[in-house]
């Protein structure tokens, strides 16, 4: 059990983030459920956490803006007064486009949410968790993607590039704070059956791509959550800087 430990999950209202929130609650974490705009979904996750016997708050905030990041961490400070874990899960895709079709606005937003948002949230977490700053230590798990390795040509090279940056960030930050009580790891999901595909205009993408996946099926949010919970847990006390593929062999 994780006792009174507090976990912040960015993008905790739906998909993989929501599965992490509920799985973490079952392991005794108190949970801050961040969302961008879907308050109802976040409140449903809070209710599921309470039904699992733990405590949660819904925290509005856009990780793609500095004001949003500040608001998220202020709400965690006010609600729980401590932080022990961060899952940098909030992320976006766009509709399939070649690089010569992608607008500057889309690229800017993708970088701000997927890269700057994750780095800024990690920085705020380090300020609260690092023994260098008087904290108790903690654990950070970043969501990257198997797209970081495959490059996603013809679909979303911009998205894949943001996840490549998260791979590098994971290794660098892990080494930077390893002696300060903080472990930093990442999971690289493959094709997971969530609403992210519909948000990119391809609602059937997970089913359509199943034949190209060695295991012949998309993964579930719960399967990714299990890997994240392992990396957060005390079963992984000597694991840092690791990037775990959760991709059905893709
Ligand atoms: P999803 O179903 O689309 O859910 C996205 C979540 O992120 C929602 O809770 C959403 O909040 C939140 N969010 C979006 N933009 C945000 C922002 N600017 N600030 C704060 N929260 C924001 O996504 P998912 O499939 O679970 O993906 C989660 C992570 O896994 C992402 O980083 C994604 O890149 C990565 N991943 C997913 C797959 C896959 O196949 N699904 C594969 C590889 C990697 P609202 O509910 O308020 O909109």
mmCIF file of C-alpha atoms and ligand atoms in Angstrom:
data_model
loop_
_atom_site.group_PDB
_atom_site.id
_atom_site.type_symbol
_atom_site.label_atom_id
_atom_site.label_comp_id
_atom_site.label_asym_id
_atom_site.label_seq_id
_atom_site.Cartn_x
_atom_site.Cartn_y
_atom_site.Cartn_z
ATOM 1 C CA UNK A 1 0.000 0.000 0.000
ATOM 2 C CA UNK A 2 1.122 3.557 -0.688
ATOM 3 C CA UNK A 3 -0.331 5.023 2.536
ATOM 4 C CA UNK A 4 -1.177 8.669 2.337
ATOM 5 C CA UNK A 5 0.834 9.317 -0.797
ATOM 6 C CA UNK A 6 -0.539 11.817 -3.307
ATOM 7 C CA UNK A 7 -0.466 11.308 -7.063
ATOM 8 C CA UNK A 8 -1.163 13.927 -9.739
ATOM 9 C CA UNK A 9 -2.308 12.550 -13.087
ATOM 10 C CA UNK A 10 -2.429 15.117 -15.889
ATOM 11 C CA UNK A 11 -5.234 14.329 -18.315
ATOM 12 C CA UNK A 12 -6.756 12.057 -15.680
ATOM 13 C CA UNK A 13 -10.329 12.553 -16.833
ATOM 14 C CA UNK A 14 -10.364 10.083 -19.728
ATOM 15 C CA UNK A 15 -8.536 7.215 -21.415
ATOM 16 C CA UNK A 16 -5.206 6.021 -20.021
ATOM 17 C CA UNK A 17 -5.118 8.795 -17.384
ATOM 18 C CA UNK A 18 -8.506 7.823 -15.979
ATOM 19 C CA UNK A 19 -7.441 4.167 -15.780
ATOM 20 C CA UNK A 20 -4.268 5.219 -13.908
ATOM 21 C CA UNK A 21 -6.304 7.296 -11.429
ATOM 22 C CA UNK A 22 -8.605 4.420 -10.497
ATOM 23 C CA UNK A 23 -5.835 1.797 -10.392
ATOM 24 C CA UNK A 24 -3.730 4.098 -8.184
ATOM 25 C CA UNK A 25 -6.649 4.642 -5.807
ATOM 26 C CA UNK A 26 -6.988 0.864 -5.414
ATOM 27 C CA UNK A 27 -3.327 0.832 -4.324
ATOM 28 C CA UNK A 28 -3.989 3.505 -1.704
ATOM 29 C CA UNK A 29 -2.871 6.669 -3.480
ATOM 30 C CA UNK A 30 -4.855 9.854 -2.994
ATOM 31 C CA UNK A 31 -5.299 11.328 -6.451
ATOM 32 C CA UNK A 32 -5.464 14.748 -8.112
ATOM 33 C CA UNK A 33 -7.369 14.229 -11.368
ATOM 34 C CA UNK A 34 -6.361 16.939 -13.846
ATOM 35 C CA UNK A 35 -8.521 17.744 -16.859
ATOM 36 C CA UNK A 36 -8.505 20.387 -19.587
ATOM 37 C CA UNK A 37 -12.205 21.014 -20.230
ATOM 38 C CA UNK A 38 -14.261 17.880 -19.516
ATOM 39 C CA UNK A 39 -15.270 18.515 -15.905
ATOM 40 C CA UNK A 40 -18.016 15.883 -15.986
ATOM 41 C CA UNK A 41 -15.534 13.163 -16.992
ATOM 42 C CA UNK A 42 -13.144 14.256 -14.227
ATOM 43 C CA UNK A 43 -15.943 14.193 -11.651
ATOM 44 C CA UNK A 44 -16.873 10.668 -12.758
ATOM 45 C CA UNK A 45 -13.248 9.604 -12.142
ATOM 46 C CA UNK A 46 -13.293 11.271 -8.701
ATOM 47 C CA UNK A 47 -16.435 9.288 -7.880
ATOM 48 C CA UNK A 48 -14.829 6.025 -9.054
ATOM 49 C CA UNK A 49 -11.811 6.759 -6.825
ATOM 50 C CA UNK A 50 -14.082 7.391 -3.830
ATOM 51 C CA UNK A 51 -15.901 4.116 -4.551
ATOM 52 C CA UNK A 52 -12.480 2.429 -4.524
ATOM 53 C CA UNK A 53 -12.045 3.764 -0.949
ATOM 54 C CA UNK A 54 -9.619 6.620 -1.563
ATOM 55 C CA UNK A 55 -9.728 10.417 -1.810
ATOM 56 C CA UNK A 56 -9.567 12.578 -4.937
ATOM 57 C CA UNK A 57 -9.960 16.092 -6.255
ATOM 58 C CA UNK A 58 -10.684 17.228 -9.825
ATOM 59 C CA UNK A 59 -8.199 19.883 -10.954
ATOM 60 C CA UNK A 60 -8.843 22.021 -14.017
ATOM 61 C CA UNK A 61 -5.847 23.295 -15.982
ATOM 62 C CA UNK A 62 -4.302 23.325 -19.451
ATOM 63 C CA UNK A 63 -0.775 21.898 -19.252
ATOM 64 C CA UNK A 64 -0.049 23.737 -22.498
ATOM 65 C CA UNK A 65 -0.077 27.111 -20.734
ATOM 66 C CA UNK A 66 2.083 28.375 -17.896
ATOM 67 C CA UNK A 67 -0.995 29.715 -16.102
ATOM 68 C CA UNK A 68 -2.589 26.281 -16.387
ATOM 69 C CA UNK A 69 0.443 24.510 -14.912
ATOM 70 C CA UNK A 70 0.572 26.984 -12.022
ATOM 71 C CA UNK A 71 -3.167 26.528 -11.378
ATOM 72 C CA UNK A 72 -2.842 22.739 -11.333
ATOM 73 C CA UNK A 73 -0.031 22.722 -8.772
ATOM 74 C CA UNK A 74 -1.664 25.415 -6.624
ATOM 75 C CA UNK A 75 -4.785 23.243 -6.462
ATOM 76 C CA UNK A 76 -2.728 20.178 -5.467
ATOM 77 C CA UNK A 77 -0.955 22.223 -2.761
ATOM 78 C CA UNK A 78 -4.280 23.512 -1.435
ATOM 79 C CA UNK A 79 -6.055 20.160 -1.654
ATOM 80 C CA UNK A 80 -3.383 17.813 -0.305
ATOM 81 C CA UNK A 81 -0.340 19.827 0.843
ATOM 82 C CA UNK A 82 2.072 17.239 -0.526
ATOM 83 C CA UNK A 83 3.005 15.428 -3.720
ATOM 84 C CA UNK A 84 4.638 12.031 -4.106
ATOM 85 C CA UNK A 85 3.989 11.065 -7.709
ATOM 86 C CA UNK A 86 3.307 12.623 -11.113
ATOM 87 C CA UNK A 87 2.014 10.901 -14.220
ATOM 88 C CA UNK A 88 2.680 13.207 -17.166
ATOM 89 C CA UNK A 89 -0.158 11.786 -19.251
ATOM 90 C CA UNK A 90 -1.969 14.729 -20.913
ATOM 91 C CA UNK A 91 -1.274 14.649 -24.630
ATOM 92 C CA UNK A 92 -2.852 15.477 -27.976
ATOM 93 C CA UNK A 93 -2.696 14.335 -31.607
ATOM 94 C CA UNK A 94 -3.970 16.012 -34.762
ATOM 95 C CA UNK A 95 -5.669 14.679 -37.870
ATOM 96 C CA UNK A 96 -3.390 12.733 -40.242
ATOM 97 C CA UNK A 97 -1.295 15.246 -42.207
ATOM 98 C CA UNK A 98 2.039 15.297 -44.005
ATOM 99 C CA UNK A 99 4.644 17.646 -42.584
ATOM 100 C CA UNK A 100 4.156 20.016 -45.553
ATOM 101 C CA UNK A 101 0.469 20.355 -44.603
ATOM 102 C CA UNK A 102 0.856 20.921 -40.855
ATOM 103 C CA UNK A 103 0.162 24.522 -39.816
ATOM 104 C CA UNK A 104 2.457 26.531 -37.583
ATOM 105 C CA UNK A 105 -0.447 26.867 -35.126
ATOM 106 C CA UNK A 106 -0.920 23.090 -34.880
ATOM 107 C CA UNK A 107 2.798 22.532 -34.409
ATOM 108 C CA UNK A 108 3.001 25.184 -31.707
ATOM 109 C CA UNK A 109 0.071 23.701 -29.779
ATOM 110 C CA UNK A 110 1.410 20.135 -30.091
ATOM 111 C CA UNK A 111 4.795 21.173 -28.720
ATOM 112 C CA UNK A 112 3.286 23.261 -25.923
ATOM 113 C CA UNK A 113 0.981 20.515 -24.645
ATOM 114 C CA UNK A 114 3.077 17.393 -25.250
ATOM 115 C CA UNK A 115 6.588 18.713 -24.559
ATOM 116 C CA UNK A 116 6.537 22.019 -22.670
ATOM 117 C CA UNK A 117 3.593 20.866 -20.549
ATOM 118 C CA UNK A 118 5.341 17.663 -19.471
ATOM 119 C CA UNK A 119 8.611 19.451 -18.728
ATOM 120 C CA UNK A 120 6.922 22.237 -16.761
ATOM 121 C CA UNK A 121 4.805 19.794 -14.738
ATOM 122 C CA UNK A 122 7.917 17.723 -13.967
ATOM 123 C CA UNK A 123 9.734 20.880 -12.860
ATOM 124 C CA UNK A 124 6.932 21.796 -10.461
ATOM 125 C CA UNK A 125 6.929 18.214 -9.154
ATOM 126 C CA UNK A 126 10.703 18.289 -8.616
ATOM 127 C CA UNK A 127 10.339 21.508 -6.599
ATOM 128 C CA UNK A 128 7.934 19.662 -4.272
ATOM 129 C CA UNK A 129 9.520 16.173 -4.179
ATOM 130 C CA UNK A 130 13.301 16.589 -4.426
ATOM 131 C CA UNK A 131 15.289 16.118 -1.226
ATOM 132 C CA UNK A 132 17.374 19.042 -2.529
ATOM 133 C CA UNK A 133 14.310 21.224 -1.890
ATOM 134 C CA UNK A 134 13.354 19.571 1.411
ATOM 135 C CA UNK A 135 10.970 17.042 -0.132
ATOM 136 C CA UNK A 136 10.506 13.332 0.600
ATOM 137 C CA UNK A 137 11.373 12.084 -2.896
ATOM 138 C CA UNK A 138 8.891 10.618 -5.332
ATOM 139 C CA UNK A 139 8.287 9.129 -8.730
ATOM 140 C CA UNK A 140 7.486 10.546 -12.164
ATOM 141 C CA UNK A 141 6.140 8.542 -15.106
ATOM 142 C CA UNK A 142 5.991 10.156 -18.547
ATOM 143 C CA UNK A 143 3.724 9.017 -21.377
ATOM 144 C CA UNK A 144 5.674 8.747 -24.578
ATOM 145 C CA UNK A 145 4.594 6.580 -27.558
ATOM 146 C CA UNK A 146 5.896 3.836 -29.807
ATOM 147 C CA UNK A 147 5.439 6.563 -32.458
ATOM 148 C CA UNK A 148 8.679 8.055 -31.090
ATOM 149 C CA UNK A 149 10.456 5.028 -32.554
ATOM 150 C CA UNK A 150 8.311 4.503 -35.680
ATOM 151 C CA UNK A 151 8.094 8.207 -36.649
ATOM 152 C CA UNK A 152 4.407 7.994 -37.754
ATOM 153 C CA UNK A 153 5.083 8.948 -41.421
ATOM 154 C CA UNK A 154 2.037 10.222 -43.293
ATOM 155 C CA UNK A 155 0.022 10.333 -40.050
ATOM 156 C CA UNK A 156 1.566 12.701 -37.538
ATOM 157 C CA UNK A 157 5.317 13.130 -37.618
ATOM 158 C CA UNK A 158 4.837 16.210 -35.412
ATOM 159 C CA UNK A 159 3.228 14.109 -32.660
ATOM 160 C CA UNK A 160 5.899 11.404 -32.962
ATOM 161 C CA UNK A 161 8.582 14.083 -32.649
ATOM 162 C CA UNK A 162 7.069 15.406 -29.416
ATOM 163 C CA UNK A 163 7.200 11.881 -27.999
ATOM 164 C CA UNK A 164 10.837 11.493 -29.079
ATOM 165 C CA UNK A 165 11.511 14.588 -27.006
ATOM 166 C CA UNK A 166 9.808 12.941 -24.034
ATOM 167 C CA UNK A 167 12.036 9.860 -24.422
ATOM 168 C CA UNK A 168 15.107 12.099 -24.172
ATOM 169 C CA UNK A 169 13.623 14.144 -21.342
ATOM 170 C CA UNK A 170 12.936 10.969 -19.356
ATOM 171 C CA UNK A 171 16.551 9.805 -19.527
ATOM 172 C CA UNK A 172 17.992 13.257 -18.806
ATOM 173 C CA UNK A 173 15.722 14.098 -15.887
ATOM 174 C CA UNK A 174 16.143 10.618 -14.391
ATOM 175 C CA UNK A 175 19.899 11.151 -14.196
ATOM 176 C CA UNK A 176 19.539 14.753 -13.021
ATOM 177 C CA UNK A 177 17.447 13.900 -9.954
ATOM 178 C CA UNK A 178 18.501 10.290 -9.253
ATOM 179 C CA UNK A 179 20.422 11.311 -6.126
ATOM 180 C CA UNK A 180 17.518 13.466 -4.885
ATOM 181 C CA UNK A 181 15.043 10.647 -4.155
ATOM 182 C CA UNK A 182 13.128 10.944 -7.433
ATOM 183 C CA UNK A 183 12.789 8.167 -10.010
ATOM 184 C CA UNK A 184 11.764 9.122 -13.552
ATOM 185 C CA UNK A 185 10.529 6.549 -16.048
ATOM 186 C CA UNK A 186 8.289 6.371 -19.109
ATOM 187 C CA UNK A 187 5.882 4.058 -20.830
ATOM 188 C CA UNK A 188 5.635 3.832 -24.612
ATOM 189 C CA UNK A 189 2.110 2.676 -25.482
ATOM 190 C CA UNK A 190 1.368 1.278 -28.923
ATOM 191 C CA UNK A 191 -2.178 1.422 -30.283
ATOM 192 C CA UNK A 192 -4.484 1.756 -27.270
ATOM 193 C CA UNK A 193 -8.262 1.818 -27.538
ATOM 194 C CA UNK A 194 -9.129 5.304 -26.257
ATOM 195 C CA UNK A 195 -10.868 8.427 -27.574
ATOM 196 C CA UNK A 196 -7.561 9.996 -28.694
ATOM 197 C CA UNK A 197 -7.987 8.435 -32.142
ATOM 198 C CA UNK A 198 -11.416 10.056 -32.598
ATOM 199 C CA UNK A 199 -9.902 13.378 -31.495
ATOM 200 C CA UNK A 200 -7.500 12.996 -34.439
ATOM 201 C CA UNK A 201 -10.415 12.284 -36.799
ATOM 202 C CA UNK A 202 -9.885 8.486 -36.935
ATOM 203 C CA UNK A 203 -12.405 6.914 -34.511
ATOM 204 C CA UNK A 204 -11.772 3.381 -35.856
ATOM 205 C CA UNK A 205 -7.956 3.647 -35.902
ATOM 206 C CA UNK A 206 -7.381 1.168 -33.050
ATOM 207 C CA UNK A 207 -9.556 -1.506 -34.691
ATOM 208 C CA UNK A 208 -8.309 -0.766 -38.231
ATOM 209 C CA UNK A 209 -4.652 -1.160 -37.258
ATOM 210 C CA UNK A 210 -5.147 -4.369 -35.255
ATOM 211 C CA UNK A 211 -3.850 -6.653 -38.067
ATOM 212 C CA UNK A 212 -0.553 -4.698 -38.124
ATOM 213 C CA UNK A 213 0.061 -5.280 -34.400
ATOM 214 C CA UNK A 214 2.026 -8.481 -33.620
ATOM 215 C CA UNK A 215 -0.523 -9.375 -30.906
ATOM 216 C CA UNK A 216 -3.307 -8.638 -33.445
ATOM 217 C CA UNK A 217 -5.274 -6.347 -31.115
ATOM 218 C CA UNK A 218 -5.148 -2.869 -29.616
ATOM 219 C CA UNK A 219 -4.195 -2.553 -25.969
ATOM 220 C CA UNK A 220 -6.517 -1.310 -23.248
ATOM 221 C CA UNK A 221 -6.082 1.726 -21.023
ATOM 222 C CA UNK A 222 -5.971 -0.672 -18.069
ATOM 223 C CA UNK A 223 -3.010 -2.550 -19.532
ATOM 224 C CA UNK A 224 -1.046 0.699 -19.824
ATOM 225 C CA UNK A 225 -2.123 1.745 -16.320
ATOM 226 C CA UNK A 226 -0.737 -1.512 -14.889
ATOM 227 C CA UNK A 227 2.716 -0.717 -16.312
ATOM 228 C CA UNK A 228 2.564 2.853 -14.976
ATOM 229 C CA UNK A 229 1.521 1.653 -11.517
ATOM 230 C CA UNK A 230 4.478 -0.741 -11.452
ATOM 231 C CA UNK A 231 6.912 2.094 -12.290
ATOM 232 C CA UNK A 232 5.339 4.324 -9.607
ATOM 233 C CA UNK A 233 5.458 1.620 -6.978
ATOM 234 C CA UNK A 234 7.976 0.392 -4.434
ATOM 235 C CA UNK A 235 8.441 -2.698 -6.632
ATOM 236 C CA UNK A 236 10.521 -0.460 -8.917
ATOM 237 C CA UNK A 237 12.828 1.182 -6.373
ATOM 238 C CA UNK A 238 15.969 0.564 -8.519
ATOM 239 C CA UNK A 239 14.300 1.461 -11.835
ATOM 240 C CA UNK A 240 14.972 4.937 -13.207
ATOM 241 C CA UNK A 241 15.514 6.260 -16.724
ATOM 242 C CA UNK A 242 13.647 3.232 -18.116
ATOM 243 C CA UNK A 243 11.283 3.418 -21.082
ATOM 244 C CA UNK A 244 8.878 0.474 -21.105
ATOM 245 C CA UNK A 245 7.142 -0.476 -24.365
ATOM 246 C CA UNK A 246 3.484 -1.419 -23.800
ATOM 247 C CA UNK A 247 2.725 -2.044 -27.430
ATOM 248 C CA UNK A 248 1.728 -5.646 -28.094
ATOM 249 C CA UNK A 249 5.064 -6.165 -29.860
ATOM 250 C CA UNK A 250 4.665 -3.240 -32.256
HETATM 251 P P1 LIG B 1 -7.417 10.702 -24.548
HETATM 252 O O1 LIG B 1 -8.309 9.511 -24.412
HETATM 253 O O2 LIG B 1 -7.587 11.609 -25.720
HETATM 254 O O3 LIG B 1 -7.489 11.551 -23.200
HETATM 255 C C1 LIG B 1 -6.727 12.728 -23.114
HETATM 256 C C2 LIG B 1 -6.747 13.249 -21.700
HETATM 257 O O4 LIG B 1 -5.828 14.345 -21.645
HETATM 258 C C3 LIG B 1 -8.093 13.800 -21.282
HETATM 259 O O5 LIG B 1 -8.233 13.556 -19.900
HETATM 260 C C4 LIG B 1 -7.970 15.283 -21.587
HETATM 261 O O6 LIG B 1 -8.795 16.104 -20.749
HETATM 262 C C5 LIG B 1 -6.518 15.517 -21.239
HETATM 263 N N1 LIG B 1 -5.927 16.668 -21.912
HETATM 264 C C6 LIG B 1 -5.829 16.914 -23.238
HETATM 265 N N2 LIG B 1 -5.202 18.088 -23.467
HETATM 266 C C7 LIG B 1 -4.895 18.579 -22.243
HETATM 267 C C8 LIG B 1 -4.260 19.760 -21.795
HETATM 268 N N3 LIG B 1 -3.811 20.691 -22.652
HETATM 269 N N4 LIG B 1 -4.114 19.951 -20.449
HETATM 270 C C9 LIG B 1 -4.571 19.041 -19.564
HETATM 271 N N5 LIG B 1 -5.177 17.895 -19.930
HETATM 272 C C10 LIG B 1 -5.337 17.679 -21.247
HETATM 273 O O7 LIG B 1 -5.865 10.230 -24.587
HETATM 274 P P2 LIG B 1 -5.178 8.808 -24.257
HETATM 275 O O8 LIG B 1 -5.292 7.948 -25.450
HETATM 276 O O9 LIG B 1 -5.634 8.322 -22.943
HETATM 277 O O10 LIG B 1 -3.643 9.251 -24.196
HETATM 278 C C11 LIG B 1 -2.996 9.580 -22.977
HETATM 279 C C12 LIG B 1 -1.511 9.712 -23.248
HETATM 280 O O11 LIG B 1 -1.008 8.494 -23.817
HETATM 281 C C13 LIG B 1 -1.139 10.822 -24.242
HETATM 282 O O12 LIG B 1 0.054 11.452 -23.830
HETATM 283 C C14 LIG B 1 -0.916 10.064 -25.534
HETATM 284 O O13 LIG B 1 -0.045 10.738 -26.405
HETATM 285 C C15 LIG B 1 -0.315 8.772 -25.013
HETATM 286 N N6 LIG B 1 -0.461 7.657 -25.951
HETATM 287 C C16 LIG B 1 -1.694 7.190 -26.302
HETATM 288 C C17 LIG B 1 -1.780 6.152 -27.230
HETATM 289 C C18 LIG B 1 -3.102 5.597 -27.673
HETATM 290 O O14 LIG B 1 -3.117 4.803 -28.648
HETATM 291 N N7 LIG B 1 -4.223 5.928 -27.039
HETATM 292 C C19 LIG B 1 -0.623 5.602 -27.779
HETATM 293 C C20 LIG B 1 0.610 6.114 -27.399
HETATM 294 C C21 LIG B 1 0.685 7.142 -26.491
HETATM 295 P P3 LIG B 1 -10.347 16.443 -21.112
HETATM 296 O O15 LIG B 1 -11.133 15.209 -20.719
HETATM 297 O O16 LIG B 1 -10.676 17.623 -20.273
HETATM 298 O O17 LIG B 1 -10.397 16.713 -22.586
#
